[in-house]
Amino acid sequence: AQSVTQPDIHITVSEGASLELRCNYSYGATPYLFWYVQSPGQGLQLLLKYFSGDTLVQGIKGFEAEFKRSQSSFNLRKPSVHWSDAAEYFCAVGSGTYKYIFGTGTRLKVLA
Amino acid sequence: KAGVTQTPRYLIKTRGQQVTLSCSPISGHRSVSWYQQTPGQGLQFLFEYFSETQRNKGNFPGRFSGRQFSNSRSEMNVSTLELGDSALYLCASAGLAGTDTQYFGPGTRLTVL
């Protein structure tokens, strides 16, 4: 069955520290992969997406993600976290339709 | 360009009632998808409409239905509300291809008492 796993429910980092959020997927076909961010009371904002090509994808707000087919992973990274990055982050997989499967999310807390 | 708008933003209903939520997509977008977000189940796909036709459907009971109008605006209806239907309902719009970016609205927070 198709699924997305985000193993970390909560992550706390200090401002200025680096960040890596993990995402593993199970998908039979070639996946389309996404990272979204959701601030409290808001909808989802797309950070970046991977369809094909270069496996290192650059997104908005200084985020990047690397697609590793052998590990079925699409981890999100940021070299230096800002207090405004505190939010919930969702990994999602699709197949060329808009029927996305989302992970359960990782809530990021940033310490000043 | 205006983003995806959803009305109302908050709604309180009682069990057994029905509710209609509305979504206006970004101008020019013809695909509208609906998702339910709950703390227990996370984000789950309800259905997608494209050019007034349901193109994809998730695993929800028939109490959940939707439609899309010729101007791409979409409505979602839930009949015979249950307590478990309390959730944030998110609408997303996108262009023609399934590889286009989905833009999400702020959601409608439905509380069923």
Short mmCIF file of N, CA and C in Angstrom, two decimals, chain A residues 32 34 36 38 41-46 49 51 88 90 96-104, chain B residues 9 31 33 35 37 43 45 48 55-57 88 94-95 97-102 104-106:
data_model
loop_
_atom_site.label_atom_id
_atom_site.label_comp_id
_atom_site.label_asym_id
_atom_site.label_seq_id
_atom_site.Cartn_x
_atom_site.Cartn_y
_atom_site.Cartn_z
N TYR A 32 5.97 11.35 -7.17
CA TYR A 32 6.15 12.79 -7.14
C TYR A 32 6.12 13.15 -5.66
N PHE A 34 6.63 15.93 -2.31
CA PHE A 34 6.38 17.31 -1.92
C PHE A 34 6.67 17.50 -0.43
N TYR A 36 5.30 20.38 2.37
CA TYR A 36 4.45 21.52 2.65
C TYR A 36 4.69 21.95 4.10
N GLN A 38 2.75 24.18 7.35
CA GLN A 38 1.49 24.72 7.82
C GLN A 38 1.72 25.46 9.13
N GLY A 41 -3.44 27.70 12.25
CA GLY A 41 -4.60 28.38 11.69
C GLY A 41 -4.52 28.68 10.21
N GLN A 42 -3.53 28.14 9.56
CA GLN A 42 -3.33 28.42 8.14
C GLN A 42 -3.47 27.16 7.29
N GLY A 43 -3.54 27.36 6.00
CA GLY A 43 -3.51 26.24 5.08
C GLY A 43 -2.09 25.78 4.85
N LEU A 44 -1.89 24.99 3.85
CA LEU A 44 -0.57 24.46 3.54
C LEU A 44 0.12 25.30 2.48
N GLN A 45 1.40 25.49 2.68
CA GLN A 45 2.21 26.21 1.68
C GLN A 45 3.27 25.27 1.15
N LEU A 46 3.40 25.20 -0.17
CA LEU A 46 4.39 24.32 -0.77
C LEU A 46 5.79 24.88 -0.58
N LYS A 49 9.16 20.65 -4.43
CA LYS A 49 8.62 19.43 -5.01
C LYS A 49 9.66 18.75 -5.88
N PHE A 51 9.89 15.97 -9.10
CA PHE A 51 9.23 15.13 -10.09
C PHE A 51 10.24 14.23 -10.79
N GLU A 88 4.33 23.27 11.37
CA GLU A 88 4.22 21.84 11.13
C GLU A 88 4.55 21.57 9.67
N PHE A 90 4.79 18.84 6.45
CA PHE A 90 4.19 17.63 5.92
C PHE A 90 4.90 17.21 4.64
N GLY A 96 1.08 11.99 -10.19
CA GLY A 96 0.70 12.69 -11.40
C GLY A 96 -0.76 13.10 -11.37
N THR A 97 -1.44 12.72 -10.30
CA THR A 97 -2.78 13.26 -10.05
C THR A 97 -2.69 14.13 -8.81
N TYR A 98 -3.79 14.73 -8.45
CA TYR A 98 -3.78 15.56 -7.24
C TYR A 98 -4.22 14.79 -6.01
N LYS A 99 -4.31 13.49 -6.11
CA LYS A 99 -4.67 12.65 -4.96
C LYS A 99 -3.40 12.37 -4.18
N TYR A 100 -3.04 13.31 -3.32
CA TYR A 100 -1.81 13.18 -2.57
C TYR A 100 -2.02 12.33 -1.32
N ILE A 101 -0.95 11.63 -0.93
CA ILE A 101 -0.91 10.95 0.35
C ILE A 101 0.07 11.71 1.23
N PHE A 102 -0.44 12.14 2.37
CA PHE A 102 0.38 12.95 3.28
C PHE A 102 0.90 12.11 4.44
N GLY A 103 2.07 12.50 4.93
CA GLY A 103 2.55 11.96 6.19
C GLY A 103 1.82 12.64 7.34
N THR A 104 2.08 12.16 8.54
CA THR A 104 1.38 12.66 9.71
C THR A 104 1.93 13.97 10.24
N ARG B 9 -15.07 30.33 7.39
CA ARG B 9 -13.82 29.89 8.00
C ARG B 9 -14.07 29.01 9.23
N SER B 31 -8.82 22.67 -11.45
CA SER B 31 -8.84 21.52 -10.56
C SER B 31 -9.03 22.01 -9.13
N SER B 33 -9.40 20.26 -5.23
CA SER B 33 -9.36 19.08 -4.39
C SER B 33 -9.76 19.44 -2.97
N TYR B 35 -9.53 18.12 1.15
CA TYR B 35 -8.86 17.26 2.13
C TYR B 35 -9.49 17.49 3.50
N GLN B 37 -8.53 17.30 7.53
CA GLN B 37 -7.40 17.23 8.43
C GLN B 37 -7.89 17.09 9.86
N LEU B 43 -4.00 14.33 7.31
CA LEU B 43 -4.58 14.88 6.08
C LEU B 43 -5.03 13.73 5.19
N PHE B 45 -7.31 12.70 1.68
CA PHE B 45 -7.90 13.17 0.43
C PHE B 45 -9.36 12.76 0.36
N GLU B 48 -11.43 15.11 -5.86
CA GLU B 48 -10.94 16.16 -6.75
C GLU B 48 -11.93 16.35 -7.89
N ARG B 55 -12.85 13.68 -10.63
CA ARG B 55 -11.77 12.97 -11.31
C ARG B 55 -11.11 11.93 -10.40
N ASN B 56 -11.09 12.20 -9.11
CA ASN B 56 -10.51 11.26 -8.17
C ASN B 56 -11.33 11.28 -6.89
N LYS B 57 -11.31 10.17 -6.17
CA LYS B 57 -12.11 10.08 -4.96
C LYS B 57 -11.32 9.31 -3.91
N LEU B 88 -10.61 20.18 10.16
CA LEU B 88 -10.29 21.30 9.28
C LEU B 88 -10.42 20.77 7.86
N ALA B 94 -5.48 23.84 -8.52
CA ALA B 94 -4.31 23.61 -9.36
C ALA B 94 -4.72 23.70 -10.82
N GLY B 95 -3.69 23.67 -11.67
CA GLY B 95 -3.93 23.77 -13.09
C GLY B 95 -4.29 22.44 -13.71
N ALA B 97 -2.47 19.95 -15.39
CA ALA B 97 -1.70 18.72 -15.24
C ALA B 97 -1.58 18.32 -13.78
N GLY B 98 -1.48 17.04 -13.53
CA GLY B 98 -1.33 16.55 -12.17
C GLY B 98 0.00 16.90 -11.56
N THR B 99 0.89 17.44 -12.35
CA THR B 99 2.20 17.83 -11.82
C THR B 99 2.25 19.30 -11.45
N ASP B 100 1.16 20.02 -11.67
CA ASP B 100 1.15 21.42 -11.26
C ASP B 100 1.09 21.53 -9.75
N THR B 101 1.50 22.65 -9.26
CA THR B 101 1.48 22.87 -7.82
C THR B 101 0.05 23.04 -7.33
N GLN B 102 -0.27 22.39 -6.24
CA GLN B 102 -1.55 22.61 -5.58
C GLN B 102 -1.40 23.74 -4.58
N PHE B 104 -3.19 25.68 -1.49
CA PHE B 104 -4.21 25.40 -0.49
C PHE B 104 -4.82 26.68 0.06
N GLY B 105 -6.09 26.58 0.38
CA GLY B 105 -6.77 27.66 1.07
C GLY B 105 -6.54 27.54 2.57
N PRO B 106 -7.08 28.49 3.34
CA PRO B 106 -6.86 28.50 4.79
C PRO B 106 -7.69 27.46 5.54
#
